[in-house]
Amino acid sequence: MVVPHGGRLVDRVLKGDRRKEALERARVLPKLELSRELAFEVENIATGVFSPLEGFLGREDLESVLDHGRLANDVPWTIPIVLDISEDVAKSIRDELVLCYLGEPVAIMEVEEVYTYDKERMALGVYGTTSEEHPGVLKVKGMKELLVAGKVELLNPVPSPFPKYKLSPKETRVLFELKGWRTVVGFQTRNVPHIGHEYVQKTALTFVDGLFINPVVGRKKPGDFKDEVIIAAYEALMENYYLRDTAVLAVLQMEMRYAGPKEAVHHAIVRKNFGCTHFIVGRDHAGVGNFYPPYAAQEIFEDYPDIGIVPLFFRSFFYCRRCGGVVNEKICPHGEEHKVNFSGTKLRRVLKGEEDAEEVLIRPEVEEVIRSYPEPFVEGG
Amino acid sequence: MKRTKEVKIPLSLYRAIEEKIEGSDFLSVSEFITYAARKALTELGGHGEQLSEEEKEEIRKRLRALGYL
């Protein structure tokens, strides 16, 4: 089984007497209410999804991540996992802080440091831009003025809309072992599957033992598919077109940042922690608009020969009417007039009735499921 | 706090690495050794998995209940 990132799978989930004692202590400690996305981050830290992180980043690690794409100890890490607080909250903080979600305690944080940070530097270091047209930059600019760092210990799991599909890295590692998978390819998605996705997944699966389909659920931008639609669409695809013994579906509760190349590295690290040996990186992975060159998310892996998971790079696939199948530019000699391109944008337009449907774009069972939702898209777009 | 440690390797190996990395992307022997050691650790696998049999059984039950097994 692949070694977790940084060498050890973090497990900071409190159980038994230690949890009871911590819950008792938490009653009198200052509390901080978290957004759903931050509560996810806490849980991801505690369950090892973000190994080797044991808590929110301190200044030294943050600066190293922004400037070098590595933690201060040189371990690859590209996305700052930070907790922002207001000056008022900072004044009330003591050695420990209870992190709550919907009023319930989620974790206890051992406060190590409260510090200021430069939002422009953070935007540039993660997103490569300070343009407010970038949703990630906009989010950074809206963050509170201070960051608080420290280790967290989970008291209670964060409620999930998909409990059936919520697995921790500990669980996926046991699952892969029980299935006898020595090599596993991870697939990140925030979209319903079209035929192009299926082809990429199955091409990768040809060379490894198992496929781990791991859609990100959490805050997305307007116009993206709703989480429940993505899950239902994958259920339909897997039921009809995948072998039960070679593919597994589980959700990753994590916000999309649209940080393109930096986020591709982050996605790979997270899947390594789940036990994947390989990770699929496609065209414009985790991109938004035209902020990143189409293959920047593949090129960045040249800077991380020590990442410990094998990235599998895919160019764009398309359907060629003359070849009569799904192909790519390396293997198809035919002209543009024969091509049907796959794209999430095109799929969205078809489903909105703005473009004619192509039977080769999406499996009928998947389309039927998506169409059963009156409004399959995140509102606002 | 100092974040590095010194290790000893045979001089002949040091020289061979020095020669090999000349003109490559590696800027120093230390950088090469760090890279090679991390790669080796990853390939060795295994460590970091400290689940007890009880814990594994608990996970097995949950996976079965969820329909994964």
XYZ file of N, CA, C and O in Angstrom, chain A residues 1-4 7-9 11 15 60 70 72-76 163-168 170-171 173-175 177-179 244 248-250 272 305-306 308, chain B residues 1 3 25-26 31 34-36 38-51 53 55-69:
304
model
N 0.852 -1.211 0.000
C 0.000 0.000 0.000
C 0.878 1.248 0.000
O 1.865 1.286 0.721
N 0.504 2.220 -0.779
C 1.298 3.446 -0.888
C 1.399 4.143 0.484
O 0.426 4.177 1.253
N 2.584 4.659 0.775
C 2.801 5.354 2.049
C 2.048 6.686 2.015
O 2.086 7.399 1.016
N 1.352 7.025 3.103
C 0.655 8.320 3.126
C 1.646 9.477 2.932
O 2.831 9.322 3.191
N 4.672 10.377 5.135
C 5.149 9.177 5.805
C 4.194 8.527 6.789
O 4.400 7.390 7.181
N 3.143 9.237 7.205
C 2.276 8.683 8.246
C 0.852 9.192 8.046
O 0.661 10.386 7.771
N -0.105 8.281 8.185
C -1.503 8.705 8.060
C -1.948 9.341 9.376
O -1.947 8.682 10.412
N -4.192 10.590 12.261
C -5.476 10.188 12.847
C -5.655 10.981 14.137
O -5.066 10.672 15.163
N -11.635 9.358 20.579
C -12.594 8.282 20.875
C -12.612 8.011 22.379
O -11.683 8.398 23.084
N 5.112 30.014 9.148
C 6.281 29.482 8.449
C 5.861 28.522 7.326
O 6.356 28.594 6.197
N 5.653 23.968 -1.041
C 6.080 22.914 -0.119
C 5.909 23.407 1.306
O 5.990 24.618 1.552
N 7.277 23.805 5.219
C 8.609 24.262 5.645
C 9.608 23.099 5.731
O 10.808 23.306 5.623
N 9.107 21.873 5.921
C 10.023 20.716 5.968
C 10.253 20.107 4.590
O 10.737 18.980 4.470
N 9.846 20.850 3.549
C 10.112 20.488 2.158
C 9.154 19.435 1.581
O 9.332 19.000 0.444
N 8.191 19.018 2.329
C 7.207 18.057 1.793
C 6.271 18.812 0.839
O 5.783 19.890 1.178
N 6.032 18.268 -0.369
C 5.153 18.968 -1.318
C 3.790 19.302 -0.733
O 3.141 18.425 -0.138
N -23.890 10.112 3.483
C -23.208 9.240 4.445
C -22.795 7.893 3.854
O -21.779 7.327 4.238
N -23.561 7.427 2.888
C -23.285 6.137 2.260
C -21.953 6.154 1.503
O -21.318 5.126 1.297
N -21.566 7.344 1.070
C -20.366 7.441 0.231
C -19.208 8.152 0.921
O -18.252 8.543 0.280
N -19.351 8.355 2.222
C -18.281 9.078 2.931
C -17.319 8.065 3.568
O -17.656 7.387 4.533
N -16.128 7.989 3.043
C -15.115 7.076 3.575
C -13.880 7.858 3.969
O -13.508 8.834 3.306
N -13.228 7.415 5.023
C -11.974 8.042 5.440
C -10.820 7.311 4.760
O -10.986 6.188 4.275
N -8.411 5.796 6.107
C -8.223 4.515 6.794
C -9.128 3.465 6.161
O -8.739 2.326 5.935
N -10.374 3.875 5.920
C -11.353 2.930 5.371
C -11.058 2.562 3.919
O -11.159 1.394 3.538
N -8.197 2.538 2.492
C -6.991 1.708 2.469
C -7.330 0.255 2.808
O -6.814 -0.670 2.181
N -8.200 0.065 3.776
C -8.630 -1.308 4.099
C -9.438 -1.876 2.927
O -9.255 -3.029 2.525
N -10.310 -1.038 2.365
C -11.138 -1.487 1.243
C -10.277 -1.953 0.066
O -10.504 -3.030 -0.497
N -7.250 -2.943 0.104
C -6.518 -4.154 0.497
C -7.436 -5.381 0.387
O -7.035 -6.415 -0.154
N -8.669 -5.232 0.888
C -9.599 -6.358 0.847
C -9.978 -6.730 -0.585
O -10.259 -7.885 -0.891
N -9.979 -5.734 -1.446
C -10.295 -6.014 -2.852
C -9.087 -6.590 -3.591
O -9.190 -6.974 -4.748
N -18.235 -4.226 -10.778
C -18.287 -3.937 -9.350
C -16.937 -4.161 -8.659
O -16.599 -3.466 -7.700
N -14.810 1.864 -7.464
C -15.422 2.264 -6.199
C -15.741 3.758 -6.265
O -14.965 4.537 -6.814
N -16.888 4.119 -5.702
C -17.290 5.533 -5.658
C -17.348 5.998 -4.207
O -17.967 5.343 -3.364
N -16.685 7.090 -3.912
C -16.793 7.705 -2.572
C -16.627 9.210 -2.737
O -15.934 9.661 -3.661
N -3.488 10.205 -2.810
C -2.408 9.359 -2.287
C -2.743 8.948 -0.846
O -2.572 7.789 -0.454
N 8.973 15.658 -8.368
C 9.357 14.266 -8.627
C 9.229 13.405 -7.369
O 9.207 12.187 -7.447
N 9.132 14.069 -6.215
C 9.075 13.354 -4.938
C 7.654 13.276 -4.377
O 7.478 13.020 -3.192
N 5.256 11.110 -4.781
C 4.893 9.782 -4.268
C 3.599 9.215 -4.794
O 3.051 8.271 -4.222
N 14.690 26.516 14.700
C 15.056 25.113 14.853
C 15.692 24.595 13.568
O 15.186 24.859 12.483
N 16.352 22.247 10.619
C 15.437 21.289 10.012
C 16.143 20.253 9.148
O 15.519 19.565 8.342
N 18.859 18.668 -13.464
C 18.031 19.602 -12.688
C 18.388 19.609 -11.205
O 17.951 20.478 -10.461
N 19.161 18.618 -10.764
C 19.543 18.582 -9.350
C 20.665 19.589 -9.093
O 21.685 19.583 -9.774
N 20.250 17.461 -2.581
C 18.939 17.471 -3.230
C 18.669 16.107 -3.883
O 17.560 15.569 -3.795
N 17.962 13.486 -1.153
C 16.613 13.685 -0.593
C 15.564 13.089 -1.537
O 14.660 12.365 -1.121
N 15.744 13.390 -2.829
C 14.808 12.878 -3.834
C 14.824 11.348 -3.845
O 13.783 10.691 -3.789
N 16.034 10.772 -3.895
C 16.163 9.315 -3.998
C 15.612 8.624 -2.744
O 14.942 7.591 -2.837
N 13.275 9.780 -0.682
C 11.804 9.857 -0.654
C 11.182 8.827 -1.592
O 10.198 8.186 -1.279
N 11.800 8.689 -2.768
C 11.293 7.748 -3.759
C 11.374 6.322 -3.205
O 10.427 5.541 -3.319
N 12.495 6.028 -2.586
C 12.688 4.688 -2.033
C 11.666 4.405 -0.932
O 11.093 3.324 -0.867
N 11.429 5.422 -0.100
C 10.462 5.251 0.991
C 9.075 4.956 0.447
O 8.361 4.091 0.940
N 8.705 5.685 -0.610
C 7.397 5.483 -1.230
C 7.294 4.074 -1.793
O 6.289 3.387 -1.638
N 8.365 3.640 -2.468
C 8.321 2.323 -3.101
C 8.295 1.192 -2.077
O 7.692 0.156 -2.297
N 8.959 1.429 -0.952
C 8.972 0.399 0.081
C 7.567 0.147 0.633
O 7.190 -0.973 0.909
N 6.798 1.241 0.718
C 5.411 1.147 1.178
C 5.305 0.587 2.585
O 6.282 0.461 3.315
N 4.053 0.222 2.932
C 3.827 -0.508 4.179
C 3.751 0.328 5.417
O 2.752 0.267 6.105
N 4.734 1.117 5.730
C 4.691 1.747 7.044
C 3.663 2.877 7.096
O 3.278 3.426 6.097
N 3.208 3.120 8.268
C 2.122 4.089 8.396
C 0.787 3.383 8.548
O -0.220 3.970 8.856
N 0.792 2.067 8.318
C -0.436 1.291 8.458
C -0.400 0.603 9.811
O 0.149 -0.473 9.946
N -0.918 1.272 10.829
C -0.827 0.673 12.156
C -2.193 0.301 12.707
O -2.473 0.494 13.872
N -3.032 -0.221 11.848
C -4.367 -0.582 12.318
C -4.315 -1.906 13.059
O -3.679 -2.857 12.611
N -6.104 -5.394 14.482
C -7.055 -6.324 13.868
C -8.493 -5.929 14.210
O -9.386 -6.024 13.382
N -9.602 -2.896 14.842
C -9.967 -1.716 14.059
C -10.309 -2.118 12.617
O -11.258 -1.630 12.025
N -9.485 -3.019 12.088
C -9.718 -3.489 10.716
C -11.076 -4.184 10.610
O -11.798 -3.995 9.630
N -11.412 -4.962 11.616
C -12.682 -5.693 11.600
C -13.860 -4.707 11.644
O -14.859 -4.882 10.945
N -13.689 -3.666 12.449
C -14.725 -2.623 12.559
C -14.941 -1.957 11.199
O -16.070 -1.739 10.765
N -13.834 -1.663 10.537
C -13.913 -1.028 9.210
C -14.545 -1.988 8.205
O -15.403 -1.602 7.403
N -14.129 -3.253 8.268
C -14.686 -4.272 7.371
C -16.227 -4.304 7.515
O -16.944 -4.334 6.524
N -16.681 -4.262 8.774
C -18.137 -4.316 9.025
C -18.831 -3.113 8.393
O -19.877 -3.232 7.770
N -18.234 -1.943 8.599
C -18.847 -0.719 8.065
C -18.885 -0.766 6.528
O -19.885 -0.417 5.911
N -17.783 -1.214 5.929
C -17.725 -1.284 4.462
C -18.779 -2.255 3.925
O -19.407 -2.001 2.904
N -18.960 -3.346 4.661
C -19.964 -4.336 4.245
C -21.366 -3.715 4.354
O -22.182 -3.827 3.446
N -21.602 -3.014 5.479
C -22.920 -2.402 5.695
C -23.226 -1.350 4.634
O -24.375 -1.161 4.232
N -22.193 -0.672 4.168
C -22.397 0.367 3.158
C -22.509 -0.208 1.749
O -22.791 0.515 0.797
N -22.228 -1.489 1.616
C -22.350 -2.129 0.300
C -21.076 -2.121 -0.517
O -21.092 -2.427 -1.706
N -19.955 -1.774 0.112
C -18.690 -1.756 -0.634
C -18.099 -3.159 -0.786
O -17.271 -3.391 -1.645
N -18.485 -4.070 0.107
C -17.925 -5.438 0.043
C -19.054 -6.447 -0.161
O -20.170 -6.221 0.300
